Amino acid sequence: MLKPYFELRQQFETGKESVVDTINELLKEIDNKKDLNAFITLTSELAKKQAVISQENFDSGKPRTLEGMVLAIKDNISTKDIRTTCASKMLENYIPIYNATSVQKLVDAGAIIIGKTNMDEFAMGSSNENSYFGNVLNPLNKEYVPGGSSGGSAAAVSAGLCHVSLGSETGGSVRQPASFTGIFGYKPSYGRISRFGLVAFASSLDQIGIFCNNLVDLSSVCDIITGVDENDSTSANLGPTRSSSKIENIYKNLRIGYVSDEVLNNCTDYVTKKYRSDLNKLKEEGHELIEIPIHYSEAWIPTYYIIATAEASSNLARFDGVRFGFRPELNEGDNIYVKTRSNGFGMEVKRRIMLGTYVLSSGFYDAYYRKAQQVRRKITDSYKSTFDKVDMVYMPTTPGSAFKFGSRNENPIKMYKADFYTASANLAGVPAINIPSGLDDEGMPFGMQIQCNNFEDEKMIGYANYISKLINS
Amino acid sequence: MNEEIYEKYEPVIGLEIHAQLLTESKAFSSSSTKFGASPNTNTDPITLAHPGTLPVLNRKVVDYAIMMGLATNCKIREKNLFARKNYFYQDLPKGYQISQDKTPICYEGYLEIELDETNTKRIGITRIHMEEDSGKSIHDLDIDTLVDFNRAGVALIEIVSEPDIRSSNEAYLYLTQLKQILVYLGINTGNMEEGALRVDANVSVRPIGREKFGTRTEIKNLNSFRNVEKAIDYEVKRQIELIENGGEVRQVTMQWDGNANKTKEMRTKEMSHDYRYFPEPDLPPLLVGVDWVEKVKSAMPELPLTRKNRFVDQYEIPSYDAGVLIADKEIADFYEETIKKLEDKSTANNKLVSNWVMTEVMRLIQDRDTTVTDLKVSPEHIAEIVDLISSGAISNKIAKDIFSEVELGKSPKSIVEERGLEQVSDTSLIDDLVKEVISANPDSVEKFKSGNAKVKGFFVGQIMKKSKGKANPQLVSDIVDKYLN
């Protein structure tokens, strides 16, 4: 099993382990577990070359911050000269000519890219069943979904195929699969990590997120990729986080917000039970528990899906077969748009483009899009007043553990409800992180999440490490 | 149709002008905007809308939009939002255009146009907003449609007038002034052929006295001010005739066909796009504070009207002259440069320079179909000519004679020196010539003495001829008078 990077690094430094051997063994392991279908593209040769360079840097005593860390990247994040498909036929053969800001920062820090991970097409889905490249299997039980849309990134970490992976969240696409695969999944405050190079789904909600099975490595990556970016006008004007330094903090007298039973009525019994037991442990430690009123929770999912699909319908307009990507054989009289987009996009993507087009169209704009924006403002305001009273909100990430393949496909609304506990943080732009919390009867994991006020990412990662240790002790 | 019928109606016209801004890079990317580059070379991942790219606003675009707003008496908006205008076209890389929908940066302005010497009229400006241009589709090749993305993302401002314009002539005057301002501010080339300035006209008619507007049509593809005039006249006539014949004007988009000299229908309202505008989530609200506006204001170049008034005050030339000179910024610059080079900086010379620029220089520009900066004649040349004339060194006639050589870039002074054309102002030399001509024409002297004053002209002409045009005409006239009387 792959050791955490922070442990392995000491051994790289002392020469007990070699980067080259680590990569070679890992590639074998990935091959052994290729039935998981976690990767769309493996960058084996590139990784081997990088390993040699990393080894040299350790040998000469000049390793960079993340020298030799093995990294997997969701396939909707632009990687120069490495195919970036968004798990779509539309971009099956698209090779970007530039690196996303986050990727560039990680490469500069010495991380080794091992491959591009599978996902729901254009990040639209909650089960990773919407990939042109096939389903990703949950490494803990292959009959179960790994969650989505960043299913491949979650599975790769959970199966020990990389140290850290990048995913992306629009409504829960990092936290939900992290919950289903038993790992940490961090969604930053909106604007904390540059979106430049993240193929847009819904620009006002999208954020790149980080998966890892420990918070030490997660925070090291966080401290590298956060910070303002001149190429992303929506990035917050802040320097990189310094979460690594806060990770071992012991916290006293925290004010912890929890949700009422009413909000939990979607949850399975074992999630509710574990939630209550977690809260009890926190109380025993002397923390103050404060019930927080959850306003508009019935509007979270509709609001999220109106805004997300509206933006998506516009963001995905650029896939027209003119400049890059899939272009079908055109015959006399064919419309390039109709043919390209009918054949290039999968069902779920088309469904969301149509939804988004509808809610923005004249005559419906006020009833849907404008109203959703108003509700979003109210949700944001309600979060603000919540964080006047509490240091964090603690609640389930998902209503239950992973579900089986095909169990939710007949009704998209049922699938959309998987985002119930996650989407509000994206709407409000606040940071959130999944902590592995418990296992169900079948031994499948589920997680709880911590949400903090805007731009309290560093503190939140510190809380997460502290609470994770507490609730899993 | 009876001419009187047309008099019963009043045209109502509003104009929308798209002006490409002269920024070095595009509105939302660092791609170059240089005109005439090879197809698809002024591009980058942002221009081509590669997946994952994001727009970053070029602040120069905001500066220029503010400038235009200040020059047209607009209010400047403090909180600006960008919006996406969604439609599919192969030359629109993102599938949407970044524009401003409900929050144009400039609003509620106006321009005063001069209808004639004494009357001006105020044309309201509804809004000026920032947006990006599309690429260019090339359909007229005998193969598939080709697309050039060099123009895609170039910054534009759209200037929308109120429907205050009542004739094609008013439209022409409004456009002329607007273009002057754009060029004076240095934010647009004013070149309509290159598409740097594009005009759409909204035209309707209503019976005089009625308040309610008629149904309007929009005319696109107007690529010269003359075509704007022609298209408006055509459309007004068409609409009046349609109504008089019991028809109804439909809200359609028309295209001006310059070859057939008529408008033709492009699409009806039912066929019009639903642009699904919504706030651009990739750009935060743009805040334009008082400081920003003040900074732009303090760096504003002089506007055409201000310059005209200054020319009248400072150089004491007639208002008419000033108006002609300032109409083209480069010509006005040429004029001022010439004034600077003058040795004799008298008011009379200022007017003389104005005469030369308005006649010889402007004729040259027209004959050669060029611009003043491309002429071989320089301000130094004109200054030399005027100094030579005013000092009495050469006559106006000689000056005009040698201009054909000055045109080629030769210095007037050196021409005069080389060819010995310096005017003769030596009284004794002229005296001899006068005596000679008078003694050779006793008959004419008789005629003069018997009261035929015109004969004097004959003498002057003869003397000038003998001097090969070099004699100072004023001196000749004085001396002839002395001998004849």
Short mmCIF file of C-alpha atoms in Angstrom, two decimals, chain B residues 137-463:
data_model
loop_
_atom_site.label_atom_id
_atom_site.label_comp_id
_atom_site.label_asym_id
_atom_site.label_seq_id
_atom_site.Cartn_x
_atom_site.Cartn_y
_atom_site.Cartn_z
CA SER B 137 -16.67 34.31 -41.80
CA ILE B 138 -15.58 34.19 -45.39
CA HIS B 139 -18.34 32.69 -47.52
CA ASP B 140 -17.48 34.01 -50.93
CA LEU B 141 -14.77 31.50 -51.74
CA ASP B 142 -15.64 28.53 -53.84
CA ILE B 143 -15.09 26.09 -50.96
CA ASP B 144 -16.38 25.62 -47.43
CA THR B 145 -16.91 28.64 -45.22
CA LEU B 146 -13.62 29.88 -43.80
CA VAL B 147 -13.27 31.60 -40.44
CA ASP B 148 -10.69 34.17 -39.37
CA PHE B 149 -10.54 34.75 -35.61
CA ASN B 150 -8.15 37.72 -35.74
CA ARG B 151 -11.04 40.08 -35.09
CA ALA B 152 -12.65 37.86 -32.45
CA GLY B 153 -12.38 39.53 -29.08
CA VAL B 154 -11.36 42.97 -30.36
CA ALA B 155 -12.87 45.60 -28.07
CA LEU B 156 -15.90 47.50 -29.27
CA ILE B 157 -18.09 50.20 -27.91
CA GLU B 158 -21.66 50.37 -29.09
CA ILE B 159 -23.09 53.88 -29.12
CA VAL B 160 -26.88 53.93 -29.21
CA SER B 161 -28.70 57.18 -29.96
CA GLU B 162 -32.18 58.17 -28.92
CA PRO B 163 -34.69 58.22 -31.80
CA ASP B 164 -34.13 61.97 -32.06
CA ILE B 165 -32.94 62.07 -35.65
CA ARG B 166 -35.50 63.34 -38.16
CA SER B 167 -33.74 63.18 -41.53
CA SER B 168 -30.95 61.45 -43.37
CA ASN B 169 -29.03 64.71 -43.27
CA GLU B 170 -29.26 64.89 -39.50
CA ALA B 171 -28.05 61.30 -39.39
CA TYR B 172 -25.12 62.26 -41.56
CA LEU B 173 -24.23 65.25 -39.37
CA TYR B 174 -24.52 63.17 -36.20
CA LEU B 175 -22.32 60.41 -37.58
CA THR B 176 -19.75 62.86 -38.90
CA GLN B 177 -19.43 64.48 -35.51
CA LEU B 178 -19.33 61.20 -33.67
CA LYS B 179 -16.57 59.93 -35.93
CA GLN B 180 -14.61 63.17 -35.46
CA ILE B 181 -14.79 62.70 -31.72
CA LEU B 182 -13.71 59.06 -31.88
CA VAL B 183 -10.73 59.95 -34.03
CA TYR B 184 -9.83 62.97 -31.90
CA LEU B 185 -9.84 60.83 -28.80
CA GLY B 186 -7.50 58.43 -30.58
CA ILE B 187 -9.73 55.48 -29.69
CA ASN B 188 -10.89 54.54 -33.20
CA THR B 189 -9.46 54.86 -36.71
CA GLY B 190 -12.74 56.03 -38.19
CA ASN B 191 -12.11 53.67 -41.07
CA MET B 192 -15.42 52.26 -42.24
CA GLU B 193 -13.97 50.20 -45.06
CA GLU B 194 -11.89 48.19 -42.59
CA GLY B 195 -14.98 47.80 -40.44
CA ALA B 196 -13.58 49.89 -37.59
CA LEU B 197 -16.86 51.80 -37.58
CA ARG B 198 -20.16 50.11 -38.39
CA VAL B 199 -23.62 51.65 -38.43
CA ASP B 200 -27.09 50.18 -38.02
CA ALA B 201 -30.10 52.45 -38.48
CA ASN B 202 -33.54 52.07 -36.91
CA VAL B 203 -36.07 53.78 -39.12
CA SER B 204 -39.78 54.44 -38.76
CA VAL B 205 -42.21 57.08 -39.99
CA ARG B 206 -45.24 58.71 -38.39
CA PRO B 207 -47.77 61.29 -39.56
CA ILE B 208 -46.56 64.71 -38.48
CA GLY B 209 -48.15 65.68 -35.21
CA ARG B 210 -48.62 62.15 -33.95
CA GLU B 211 -46.69 61.30 -30.83
CA LYS B 212 -46.64 57.52 -31.07
CA PHE B 213 -43.79 56.04 -33.07
CA GLY B 214 -44.50 53.88 -36.08
CA THR B 215 -43.20 50.33 -36.40
CA ARG B 216 -39.48 50.43 -37.10
CA THR B 217 -37.19 48.46 -39.29
CA GLU B 218 -33.51 47.99 -38.61
CA ILE B 219 -31.07 48.42 -41.48
CA LYS B 220 -27.74 46.67 -41.17
CA ASN B 221 -24.57 46.57 -43.24
CA LEU B 222 -24.19 50.31 -43.72
CA ASN B 223 -20.54 50.69 -44.55
CA SER B 224 -20.36 54.39 -45.41
CA PHE B 225 -22.06 57.56 -44.24
CA ARG B 226 -23.36 58.10 -47.77
CA ASN B 227 -24.95 54.68 -47.67
CA VAL B 228 -26.54 55.53 -44.35
CA GLU B 229 -28.14 58.57 -45.97
CA LYS B 230 -29.24 56.65 -49.04
CA ALA B 231 -30.61 53.73 -47.05
CA ILE B 232 -32.58 56.02 -44.73
CA ASP B 233 -34.06 57.95 -47.65
CA TYR B 234 -34.96 54.74 -49.41
CA GLU B 235 -36.50 53.17 -46.33
CA VAL B 236 -38.49 56.28 -45.35
CA LYS B 237 -39.94 56.46 -48.85
CA ARG B 238 -40.70 52.75 -48.87
CA GLN B 239 -42.49 52.91 -45.54
CA ILE B 240 -44.58 55.97 -46.47
CA GLU B 241 -45.62 54.38 -49.75
CA LEU B 242 -46.44 51.15 -47.97
CA ILE B 243 -48.67 52.93 -45.45
CA GLU B 244 -50.31 55.14 -48.07
CA ASN B 245 -51.15 52.03 -50.07
CA GLY B 246 -52.92 50.56 -47.08
CA GLY B 247 -50.05 48.32 -46.01
CA GLU B 248 -48.41 47.95 -42.65
CA VAL B 249 -44.75 48.24 -41.76
CA ARG B 250 -43.48 45.03 -40.17
CA GLN B 251 -40.68 44.91 -37.62
CA VAL B 252 -37.91 43.34 -39.66
CA THR B 253 -34.18 43.51 -40.05
CA MET B 254 -33.14 44.79 -43.46
CA GLN B 255 -29.87 44.80 -45.28
CA TRP B 256 -28.69 47.64 -47.49
CA ASP B 257 -27.79 46.42 -50.94
CA GLY B 258 -25.33 49.02 -52.19
CA ASN B 259 -25.39 47.72 -55.76
CA ALA B 260 -29.15 47.75 -56.19
CA ASN B 261 -29.48 50.85 -53.99
CA LYS B 262 -32.29 49.36 -51.97
CA THR B 263 -33.00 47.69 -48.68
CA LYS B 264 -33.92 44.03 -48.55
CA GLU B 265 -35.35 41.92 -45.80
CA MET B 266 -32.92 39.75 -43.75
CA ARG B 267 -35.12 38.34 -41.03
CA THR B 268 -38.41 39.00 -39.30
CA LYS B 269 -39.01 39.53 -35.61
CA GLU B 270 -40.33 35.99 -35.27
CA MET B 271 -37.03 34.72 -36.59
CA SER B 272 -35.01 36.91 -34.25
CA HIS B 273 -32.66 35.34 -31.71
CA ASP B 274 -33.41 34.88 -28.06
CA TYR B 275 -30.01 35.92 -26.78
CA ARG B 276 -30.61 34.58 -23.27
CA TYR B 277 -28.63 37.40 -21.65
CA PHE B 278 -27.39 36.69 -18.14
CA PRO B 279 -24.64 38.18 -15.97
CA GLU B 280 -21.17 36.96 -17.00
CA PRO B 281 -20.06 34.79 -14.06
CA ASP B 282 -16.39 34.82 -15.13
CA LEU B 283 -16.01 38.55 -14.48
CA PRO B 284 -16.66 40.28 -11.16
CA PRO B 285 -18.60 43.57 -11.20
CA LEU B 286 -16.46 46.39 -12.57
CA LEU B 287 -16.37 49.35 -10.22
CA VAL B 288 -15.63 52.71 -11.81
CA GLY B 289 -15.02 55.22 -9.06
CA VAL B 290 -14.78 58.99 -9.29
CA ASP B 291 -10.98 58.75 -9.24
CA TRP B 292 -10.92 56.60 -12.33
CA VAL B 293 -13.20 58.98 -14.21
CA GLU B 294 -11.15 61.99 -13.10
CA LYS B 295 -7.95 60.34 -14.22
CA VAL B 296 -9.38 59.67 -17.67
CA LYS B 297 -10.79 63.19 -17.84
CA SER B 298 -7.44 64.80 -17.07
CA ALA B 299 -5.78 62.78 -19.83
CA MET B 300 -8.46 63.49 -22.47
CA PRO B 301 -7.22 64.91 -25.75
CA GLU B 302 -8.82 68.12 -27.05
CA LEU B 303 -12.22 67.59 -28.64
CA PRO B 304 -13.05 68.86 -32.14
CA LEU B 305 -15.43 71.61 -31.03
CA THR B 306 -13.00 72.92 -28.43
CA ARG B 307 -10.28 72.94 -31.01
CA LYS B 308 -12.42 74.83 -33.48
CA ASN B 309 -13.12 77.56 -30.91
CA ARG B 310 -9.47 77.69 -29.97
CA PHE B 311 -8.44 78.12 -33.62
CA VAL B 312 -10.78 81.11 -33.90
CA ASP B 313 -9.49 82.64 -30.66
CA GLN B 314 -5.83 81.82 -30.91
CA TYR B 315 -5.14 82.16 -34.64
CA GLU B 316 -7.89 84.66 -35.37
CA ILE B 317 -9.05 82.80 -38.45
CA PRO B 318 -12.71 82.81 -39.55
CA SER B 319 -15.00 80.27 -37.91
CA TYR B 320 -15.62 78.76 -41.33
CA ASP B 321 -11.91 78.10 -41.84
CA ALA B 322 -11.60 76.62 -38.35
CA GLY B 323 -14.51 74.29 -39.04
CA VAL B 324 -12.98 73.03 -42.27
CA LEU B 325 -9.55 72.55 -40.71
CA ILE B 326 -10.65 70.69 -37.59
CA ALA B 327 -12.96 68.32 -39.47
CA ASP B 328 -9.99 66.06 -40.02
CA LYS B 329 -7.74 65.78 -36.99
CA GLU B 330 -4.64 65.18 -39.09
CA ILE B 331 -5.32 68.27 -41.19
CA ALA B 332 -5.83 70.34 -38.07
CA ASP B 333 -2.54 68.95 -36.73
CA PHE B 334 -0.90 69.84 -40.04
CA TYR B 335 -2.23 73.37 -39.78
CA GLU B 336 -0.93 73.89 -36.28
CA GLU B 337 2.41 72.38 -37.16
CA THR B 338 2.69 74.82 -40.07
CA ILE B 339 1.87 77.77 -37.83
CA LYS B 340 4.67 76.68 -35.49
CA LYS B 341 7.19 76.66 -38.35
CA LEU B 342 6.34 80.15 -39.56
CA GLU B 343 9.08 82.77 -39.21
CA ASP B 344 6.61 85.62 -39.47
CA LYS B 345 3.97 84.74 -36.91
CA SER B 346 1.45 87.39 -37.90
CA THR B 347 -2.31 87.00 -37.84
CA ALA B 348 -2.34 87.61 -41.59
CA ASN B 349 -0.04 84.64 -42.03
CA ASN B 350 -2.32 82.43 -39.95
CA LYS B 351 -5.07 83.12 -42.44
CA LEU B 352 -2.67 82.66 -45.36
CA VAL B 353 -1.69 79.24 -44.02
CA SER B 354 -5.37 78.40 -43.65
CA ASN B 355 -5.95 79.35 -47.29
CA TRP B 356 -3.11 77.18 -48.48
CA VAL B 357 -4.16 74.19 -46.42
CA MET B 358 -7.82 74.48 -47.44
CA THR B 359 -7.04 74.85 -51.13
CA GLU B 360 -3.75 73.36 -52.30
CA VAL B 361 -3.18 70.79 -49.56
CA MET B 362 -6.75 69.53 -49.45
CA ARG B 363 -6.89 69.40 -53.23
CA LEU B 364 -3.79 67.24 -53.24
CA ILE B 365 -5.32 64.86 -50.69
CA GLN B 366 -8.43 64.55 -52.79
CA ASP B 367 -6.57 64.15 -56.11
CA ARG B 368 -4.26 61.53 -54.74
CA ASP B 369 -6.93 59.86 -52.60
CA THR B 370 -4.57 59.87 -49.65
CA THR B 371 -4.16 61.33 -46.18
CA VAL B 372 -2.29 64.43 -45.15
CA THR B 373 0.35 62.43 -43.32
CA ASP B 374 1.16 60.50 -46.50
CA LEU B 375 1.76 63.66 -48.55
CA LYS B 376 5.29 64.69 -49.47
CA VAL B 377 4.38 68.28 -48.69
CA SER B 378 5.25 69.02 -45.10
CA PRO B 379 4.18 71.78 -42.70
CA GLU B 380 7.71 73.24 -43.15
CA HIS B 381 7.06 73.58 -46.89
CA ILE B 382 3.80 75.44 -46.44
CA ALA B 383 5.35 77.66 -43.78
CA GLU B 384 8.21 78.53 -46.14
CA ILE B 385 5.80 79.38 -48.95
CA VAL B 386 3.74 81.63 -46.71
CA ASP B 387 6.85 83.33 -45.33
CA LEU B 388 8.16 83.85 -48.86
CA ILE B 389 4.87 85.45 -49.89
CA SER B 390 4.40 87.62 -46.85
CA SER B 391 7.96 88.93 -46.95
CA GLY B 392 7.35 89.92 -50.57
CA ALA B 393 10.05 87.56 -51.80
CA ILE B 394 7.65 85.83 -54.22
CA SER B 395 4.21 86.58 -55.52
CA ASN B 396 1.17 84.41 -54.99
CA LYS B 397 1.35 83.49 -58.64
CA ILE B 398 4.92 82.24 -58.42
CA ALA B 399 4.03 80.39 -55.26
CA LYS B 400 1.25 78.55 -57.06
CA ASP B 401 3.54 77.88 -60.03
CA ILE B 402 6.21 76.22 -57.96
CA PHE B 403 3.74 74.17 -55.90
CA SER B 404 3.83 71.37 -58.47
CA GLU B 405 7.44 70.85 -57.45
CA VAL B 406 6.80 71.31 -53.74
CA GLU B 407 4.23 68.52 -54.08
CA LEU B 408 7.08 66.19 -54.86
CA GLY B 409 8.75 67.08 -51.61
CA LYS B 410 11.11 69.81 -52.70
CA SER B 411 11.67 72.78 -50.41
CA PRO B 412 10.06 75.99 -51.76
CA LYS B 413 13.03 78.06 -50.62
CA SER B 414 15.49 76.01 -52.61
CA ILE B 415 13.26 76.08 -55.69
CA VAL B 416 13.07 79.86 -55.53
CA GLU B 417 16.85 80.14 -55.03
CA GLU B 418 17.79 77.65 -57.73
CA ARG B 419 15.54 79.20 -60.32
CA GLY B 420 16.15 82.79 -59.28
CA LEU B 421 12.47 83.39 -58.78
CA GLU B 422 12.87 85.88 -56.01
CA GLN B 423 10.49 88.73 -56.56
CA VAL B 424 11.95 91.96 -57.81
CA SER B 425 11.25 94.72 -55.33
CA ASP B 426 14.03 97.00 -56.52
CA THR B 427 12.21 100.25 -57.41
CA SER B 428 14.78 101.43 -59.96
CA LEU B 429 14.63 98.14 -61.91
CA ILE B 430 10.83 98.25 -62.01
CA ASP B 431 11.03 101.95 -62.86
CA ASP B 432 13.05 101.13 -65.96
CA LEU B 433 10.58 98.41 -67.04
CA VAL B 434 7.64 100.80 -66.62
CA LYS B 435 9.32 103.51 -68.64
CA GLU B 436 10.13 101.00 -71.36
CA VAL B 437 6.54 99.71 -71.64
CA ILE B 438 4.99 103.18 -71.56
CA SER B 439 7.22 104.54 -74.26
CA ALA B 440 6.53 101.50 -76.43
CA ASN B 441 2.72 101.96 -76.20
CA PRO B 442 1.86 105.61 -76.73
CA ASP B 443 -1.64 104.71 -78.03
CA SER B 444 -2.57 103.04 -74.82
CA VAL B 445 -1.29 105.98 -72.82
CA GLU B 446 -3.65 108.16 -74.82
CA LYS B 447 -6.58 105.86 -74.14
CA PHE B 448 -5.85 105.94 -70.42
CA LYS B 449 -5.65 109.69 -70.36
CA SER B 450 -8.98 109.92 -72.17
CA GLY B 451 -10.57 108.09 -69.30
CA ASN B 452 -10.24 104.34 -70.00
CA ALA B 453 -8.97 103.13 -66.61
CA LYS B 454 -8.89 99.49 -67.70
CA VAL B 455 -5.77 100.21 -69.71
CA LYS B 456 -3.79 100.24 -66.49
CA GLY B 457 -4.24 96.51 -66.24
CA PHE B 458 -2.72 96.12 -69.64
CA PHE B 459 0.39 98.01 -68.57
CA VAL B 460 0.78 96.03 -65.35
CA GLY B 461 0.35 92.80 -67.28
CA GLN B 462 2.98 93.77 -69.84
CA ILE B 463 5.43 94.70 -67.12
#
